[in-house]
Amino acid sequence: MEVSIRLFGRLISVYGKPDQKAALLPDIQQGKLIGAVGLSETGMNIESPLETLAVPAQPDFLVSGKSVMW
């Protein structure tokens, strides 16, 4: 449950619209709603391995591959 709060709850709190935050965050915090995050890569299908790689490059990461943020 803590993973859902930390990942899904954080995404909603940072990027969600005010009405989404009001509707979702209380139930996420109480463990009544569990979220999920899907990852995909451009041109890949369900059986393709992920090709994106993130390598530590202080103070951030260097990301290579085909991922697209949408």
C-alpha atoms as an extended CHARMM CRD file, in Angstrom:
* protein
*
        70  EXT
         1         1  MET       CA              0.0000000000        0.0000000000        0.0000000000  PROA      1               0.0000000000
         2         2  GLU       CA              2.8310000000        2.4030000000        0.7490000000  PROA      2               0.0000000000
         3         3  VAL       CA              4.0800000000        2.0120000000       -2.8200000000  PROA      3               0.0000000000
         4         4  SER       CA              0.6960000000        3.1020000000       -4.1270000000  PROA      4               0.0000000000
         5         5  ILE       CA              0.6820000000        6.1210000000       -1.8350000000  PROA      5               0.0000000000
         6         6  ARG       CA              4.2350000000        7.1340000000       -2.7370000000  PROA      6               0.0000000000
         7         7  LEU       CA              4.0420000000        6.5950000000       -6.4990000000  PROA      7               0.0000000000
         8         8  PHE       CA              0.4260000000        7.0050000000       -7.5200000000  PROA      8               0.0000000000
         9         9  GLY       CA             -0.4420000000        9.5190000000       -4.8130000000  PROA      9               0.0000000000
        10        10  ARG       CA              2.5920000000       11.6250000000       -5.6670000000  PROA      10              0.0000000000
        11        11  LEU       CA              1.7130000000       11.6810000000       -9.3660000000  PROA      11              0.0000000000
        12        12  ILE       CA             -1.8160000000       12.8380000000       -8.5730000000  PROA      12              0.0000000000
        13        13  SER       CA             -0.6360000000       15.4430000000       -6.0550000000  PROA      13              0.0000000000
        14        14  VAL       CA              1.9630000000       16.9040000000       -8.4350000000  PROA      14              0.0000000000
        15        15  TYR       CA              0.2290000000       16.6310000000      -11.8230000000  PROA      15              0.0000000000
        16        16  GLY       CA             -3.4590000000       16.1840000000      -10.9980000000  PROA      16              0.0000000000
        17        17  LYS       CA             -6.1100000000       18.8340000000      -11.4820000000  PROA      17              0.0000000000
        18        18  PRO       CA             -7.7460000000       20.1930000000       -8.3050000000  PROA      18              0.0000000000
        19        19  ASP       CA            -10.8800000000       18.0840000000       -8.8180000000  PROA      19              0.0000000000
        20        20  GLN       CA             -8.7900000000       14.9290000000       -9.3480000000  PROA      20              0.0000000000
        21        21  LYS       CA             -6.8080000000       15.6250000000       -6.1890000000  PROA      21              0.0000000000
        22        22  ALA       CA             -9.9860000000       16.1570000000       -4.1580000000  PROA      22              0.0000000000
        23        23  ALA       CA            -11.6170000000       12.9990000000       -5.5290000000  PROA      23              0.0000000000
        24        24  LEU       CA             -8.6320000000       10.6320000000       -5.3630000000  PROA      24              0.0000000000
        25        25  LEU       CA             -6.0830000000       11.6390000000       -2.7190000000  PROA      25              0.0000000000
        26        26  PRO       CA             -8.1750000000       11.0170000000        0.4230000000  PROA      26              0.0000000000
        27        27  ASP       CA             -8.9620000000        7.4380000000       -0.6480000000  PROA      27              0.0000000000
        28        28  ILE       CA             -5.3470000000        6.8140000000       -1.7010000000  PROA      28              0.0000000000
        29        29  GLN       CA             -4.0680000000        8.0380000000        1.6740000000  PROA      29              0.0000000000
        30        30  GLN       CA             -6.5530000000        5.8170000000        3.5300000000  PROA      30              0.0000000000
        31        31  GLY       CA             -5.6830000000        2.7580000000        1.4540000000  PROA      31              0.0000000000
        32        32  LYS       CA             -9.1700000000        2.5370000000       -0.0420000000  PROA      32              0.0000000000
        33        33  LEU       CA             -7.8640000000        3.1590000000       -3.5630000000  PROA      33              0.0000000000
        34        34  ILE       CA             -4.7780000000        1.5420000000       -5.0440000000  PROA      34              0.0000000000
        35        35  GLY       CA             -3.2150000000        3.0510000000       -8.1460000000  PROA      35              0.0000000000
        36        36  ALA       CA             -0.9570000000        1.7560000000      -10.8670000000  PROA      36              0.0000000000
        37        37  VAL       CA              1.4450000000        3.3220000000      -13.3370000000  PROA      37              0.0000000000
        38        38  GLY       CA              1.9080000000        1.8140000000      -16.7990000000  PROA      38              0.0000000000
        39        39  LEU       CA              5.1970000000        2.0750000000      -18.6710000000  PROA      39              0.0000000000
        40        40  SER       CA              5.6220000000        1.6990000000      -22.3930000000  PROA      40              0.0000000000
        41        41  GLU       CA              8.0240000000        2.5270000000      -25.1720000000  PROA      41              0.0000000000
        42        42  THR       CA              7.3460000000        3.8380000000      -28.6470000000  PROA      42              0.0000000000
        43        43  GLY       CA              7.0350000000        1.0400000000      -31.2020000000  PROA      43              0.0000000000
        44        44  MET       CA              7.1420000000       -1.7570000000      -28.6280000000  PROA      44              0.0000000000
        45        45  ASN       CA              4.5690000000       -4.4690000000      -27.9800000000  PROA      45              0.0000000000
        46        46  ILE       CA              3.6600000000       -6.4560000000      -24.8790000000  PROA      46              0.0000000000
        47        47  GLU       CA              6.4090000000       -9.0250000000      -25.4300000000  PROA      47              0.0000000000
        48        48  SER       CA              9.2200000000       -6.5620000000      -26.1870000000  PROA      48              0.0000000000
        49        49  PRO       CA             11.7490000000       -5.8550000000      -23.4490000000  PROA      49              0.0000000000
        50        50  LEU       CA             12.1880000000       -2.2570000000      -22.3100000000  PROA      50              0.0000000000
        51        51  GLU       CA             15.0970000000       -0.6040000000      -24.0910000000  PROA      51              0.0000000000
        52        52  THR       CA             15.3070000000        2.6140000000      -22.1130000000  PROA      52              0.0000000000
        53        53  LEU       CA             18.2280000000        2.9250000000      -19.7160000000  PROA      53              0.0000000000
        54        54  ALA       CA             18.8000000000        5.5200000000      -16.9950000000  PROA      54              0.0000000000
        55        55  VAL       CA             22.3940000000        5.9170000000      -15.7840000000  PROA      55              0.0000000000
        56        56  PRO       CA             23.3260000000        8.0780000000      -12.7800000000  PROA      56              0.0000000000
        57        57  ALA       CA             24.9110000000       11.3250000000      -13.9800000000  PROA      57              0.0000000000
        58        58  GLN       CA             25.1640000000       13.6290000000      -10.9860000000  PROA      58              0.0000000000
        59        59  PRO       CA             23.0280000000       15.3600000000       -9.9680000000  PROA      59              0.0000000000
        60        60  ASP       CA             20.4540000000       13.6780000000      -12.2560000000  PROA      60              0.0000000000
        61        61  PHE       CA             20.2380000000       10.7290000000      -14.6400000000  PROA      61              0.0000000000
        62        62  LEU       CA             21.2060000000       10.3090000000      -18.2830000000  PROA      62              0.0000000000
        63        63  VAL       CA             18.3280000000        8.5530000000      -20.0700000000  PROA      63              0.0000000000
        64        64  SER       CA             18.6940000000        6.7730000000      -23.3900000000  PROA      64              0.0000000000
        65        65  GLY       CA             16.1360000000        4.7800000000      -25.3480000000  PROA      65              0.0000000000
        66        66  LYS       CA             12.7520000000        5.2930000000      -26.9290000000  PROA      66              0.0000000000
        67        67  SER       CA             10.5380000000        6.3820000000      -24.0230000000  PROA      67              0.0000000000
        68        68  VAL       CA              8.2580000000        9.3130000000      -24.6620000000  PROA      68              0.0000000000
        69        69  MET       CA              6.5840000000       11.2750000000      -21.8740000000  PROA      69              0.0000000000
        70        70  TRP       CA              2.9810000000       11.8950000000      -22.8060000000  PROA      70              0.0000000000
